[in-house]
Amino acid sequence: MNPMKGALAALILTGGQAMAEPASFDRDGWAALAGSPDASAPRAAMVEAAVAQVPAGTAQADVLARLGEPDQRFDKAWAYMTGPTLFGGEYTALLVSFDDAGTVVSAKEVSTKTWQ
């Protein structure tokens, strides 16, 4: 396959997101990027490892200890911005959702346009 066609196909399949190489989780590096408009999206490479830090059942206090302060707080979820996509001014975030007791129900990367 033509390398340009392959790259375009990869962008289409990932919803326009650049495919970041998975990285190990660096808590200090993650926390230092809170609220950062860094277009290179260094958090994007750590999303998979960050999700592993907060499995279902994790208490909110432990989420704070592991990921630091969220960029946005909702009633039952916290968002950690991970970076822009290549198309449409869309951003992605790690969304950590909680139950009524304040424990993690899920953690996943979502679009900030739909929060899904």
C-alpha positions as a Markdown table, in Angstrom:
| # | Residue | x | y | z |
|---|---|---|---|---|
| 1 | Met | 0.0 | 0.0 | 0.0 |
| 2 | Asn | 1.2 | 3.5 | -0.7 |
| 3 | Pro | 2.5 | 5.0 | 2.5 |
| 4 | Met | 0.3 | 8.1 | 2.2 |
| 5 | Lys | -2.8 | 6.0 | 1.7 |
| 6 | Gly | -1.8 | 3.9 | 4.7 |
| 7 | Ala | -1.4 | 7.0 | 6.9 |
| 8 | Leu | -4.7 | 8.4 | 5.6 |
| 9 | Ala | -6.5 | 5.1 | 6.3 |
| 10 | Ala | -5.0 | 5.1 | 9.8 |
| 11 | Leu | -6.3 | 8.6 | 10.5 |
| 12 | Ile | -9.8 | 7.7 | 9.3 |
| 13 | Leu | -9.9 | 4.5 | 11.4 |
| 14 | Thr | -8.8 | 6.4 | 14.5 |
| 15 | Gly | -11.4 | 9.2 | 14.0 |
| 16 | Gly | -8.7 | 11.6 | 13.0 |
| 17 | Gln | -6.5 | 11.1 | 16.0 |
| 18 | Ala | -2.8 | 10.6 | 15.5 |
| 19 | Met | -1.8 | 7.2 | 16.8 |
| 20 | Ala | 0.4 | 7.7 | 19.8 |
| 21 | Glu | 2.9 | 5.0 | 20.9 |
| 22 | Pro | 1.7 | 3.6 | 24.2 |
| 23 | Ala | 3.8 | 4.9 | 27.1 |
| 24 | Ser | 4.3 | 3.8 | 30.7 |
| 25 | Phe | 2.4 | 6.0 | 33.1 |
| 26 | Asp | 4.4 | 9.0 | 34.5 |
| 27 | Arg | 2.3 | 10.5 | 37.3 |
| 28 | Asp | 4.4 | 13.7 | 37.6 |
| 29 | Gly | 4.5 | 14.2 | 33.8 |
| 30 | Trp | 0.7 | 13.6 | 33.6 |
| 31 | Ala | -0.1 | 16.0 | 36.5 |
| 32 | Ala | 2.3 | 18.7 | 35.1 |
| 33 | Leu | 0.2 | 18.8 | 31.9 |
| 34 | Ala | -3.1 | 19.6 | 33.7 |
| 35 | Gly | -4.8 | 22.4 | 31.9 |
| 36 | Ser | -2.0 | 22.6 | 29.3 |
| 37 | Pro | -2.9 | 23.6 | 25.7 |
| 38 | Asp | 0.1 | 21.6 | 24.5 |
| 39 | Ala | -1.0 | 20.6 | 20.9 |
| 40 | Ser | 1.6 | 17.8 | 20.9 |
| 41 | Ala | -0.7 | 15.9 | 23.3 |
| 42 | Pro | 1.9 | 14.2 | 25.5 |
| 43 | Arg | -0.9 | 12.8 | 27.7 |
| 44 | Ala | -2.3 | 10.9 | 24.7 |
| 45 | Ala | 0.6 | 8.5 | 24.7 |
| 46 | Met | -0.2 | 7.7 | 28.4 |
| 47 | Val | -4.0 | 7.2 | 28.2 |
| 48 | Glu | -3.9 | 3.4 | 28.2 |
| 49 | Ala | -1.5 | 3.4 | 31.1 |
| 50 | Ala | -3.5 | 6.0 | 33.0 |
| 51 | Val | -6.7 | 3.9 | 32.6 |
| 52 | Ala | -4.9 | 1.0 | 34.2 |
| 53 | Gln | -4.1 | 3.2 | 37.2 |
| 54 | Val | -7.8 | 3.7 | 38.0 |
| 55 | Pro | -9.7 | 0.4 | 37.6 |
| 56 | Ala | -13.3 | 0.0 | 38.6 |
| 57 | Gly | -13.7 | 0.2 | 42.4 |
| 58 | Thr | -11.0 | 2.8 | 42.9 |
| 59 | Ala | -11.9 | 5.5 | 45.4 |
| 60 | Gln | -11.9 | 9.2 | 44.3 |
| 61 | Ala | -9.1 | 9.9 | 46.8 |
| 62 | Asp | -7.0 | 7.3 | 45.1 |
| 63 | Val | -7.8 | 8.7 | 41.6 |
| 64 | Leu | -6.5 | 12.1 | 42.8 |
| 65 | Ala | -3.4 | 10.5 | 44.3 |
| 66 | Arg | -2.7 | 8.6 | 41.0 |
| 67 | Leu | -3.8 | 11.2 | 38.3 |
| 68 | Gly | -3.8 | 14.5 | 40.1 |
| 69 | Glu | -6.5 | 17.2 | 39.9 |
| 70 | Pro | -8.8 | 16.7 | 36.9 |
| 71 | Asp | -9.1 | 19.5 | 34.3 |
| 72 | Gln | -12.9 | 19.4 | 34.6 |
| 73 | Arg | -15.3 | 18.0 | 37.2 |
| 74 | Phe | -18.8 | 16.9 | 36.5 |
| 75 | Asp | -21.4 | 15.5 | 39.0 |
| 76 | Lys | -20.2 | 11.9 | 38.6 |
| 77 | Ala | -17.2 | 12.2 | 36.4 |
| 78 | Trp | -13.8 | 13.8 | 36.1 |
| 79 | Ala | -12.1 | 14.7 | 32.8 |
| 80 | Tyr | -8.4 | 14.8 | 32.1 |
| 81 | Met | -7.7 | 16.5 | 28.8 |
| 82 | Thr | -5.5 | 14.4 | 26.5 |
| 83 | Gly | -5.2 | 16.5 | 23.4 |
| 84 | Pro | -6.6 | 17.7 | 20.1 |
| 85 | Thr | -7.6 | 15.5 | 17.2 |
| 86 | Leu | -6.5 | 16.4 | 13.7 |
| 87 | Phe | -10.0 | 17.3 | 12.4 |
| 88 | Gly | -12.7 | 19.7 | 13.4 |
| 89 | Gly | -11.2 | 21.3 | 16.5 |
| 90 | Glu | -12.2 | 18.3 | 18.6 |
| 91 | Tyr | -10.4 | 17.3 | 21.7 |
| 92 | Thr | -10.1 | 14.1 | 23.6 |
| 93 | Ala | -10.1 | 13.4 | 27.3 |
| 94 | Leu | -9.7 | 10.6 | 29.8 |
| 95 | Leu | -13.2 | 10.5 | 31.5 |
| 96 | Val | -13.3 | 8.8 | 34.9 |
| 97 | Ser | -16.9 | 8.1 | 35.9 |
| 98 | Phe | -18.0 | 7.4 | 39.5 |
| 99 | Asp | -20.9 | 5.8 | 41.2 |
| 100 | Asp | -22.9 | 7.3 | 44.1 |
| 101 | Ala | -20.4 | 6.1 | 46.6 |
| 102 | Gly | -17.6 | 7.9 | 44.8 |
| 103 | Thr | -15.8 | 4.8 | 43.4 |
| 104 | Val | -14.7 | 4.4 | 39.8 |
| 105 | Val | -17.2 | 2.8 | 37.5 |
| 106 | Ser | -15.2 | 3.3 | 34.3 |
| 107 | Ala | -12.3 | 5.1 | 32.8 |
| 108 | Lys | -12.0 | 5.7 | 29.1 |
| 109 | Glu | -10.8 | 8.1 | 26.4 |
| 110 | Val | -13.7 | 10.1 | 25.0 |
| 111 | Ser | -14.4 | 13.0 | 22.6 |
| 112 | Thr | -15.2 | 16.3 | 24.3 |
| 113 | Lys | -17.9 | 16.9 | 21.6 |
| 114 | Thr | -20.0 | 14.0 | 22.8 |
| 115 | Trp | -18.3 | 12.9 | 26.0 |
| 116 | Gln | -18.6 | 9.3 | 24.7 |
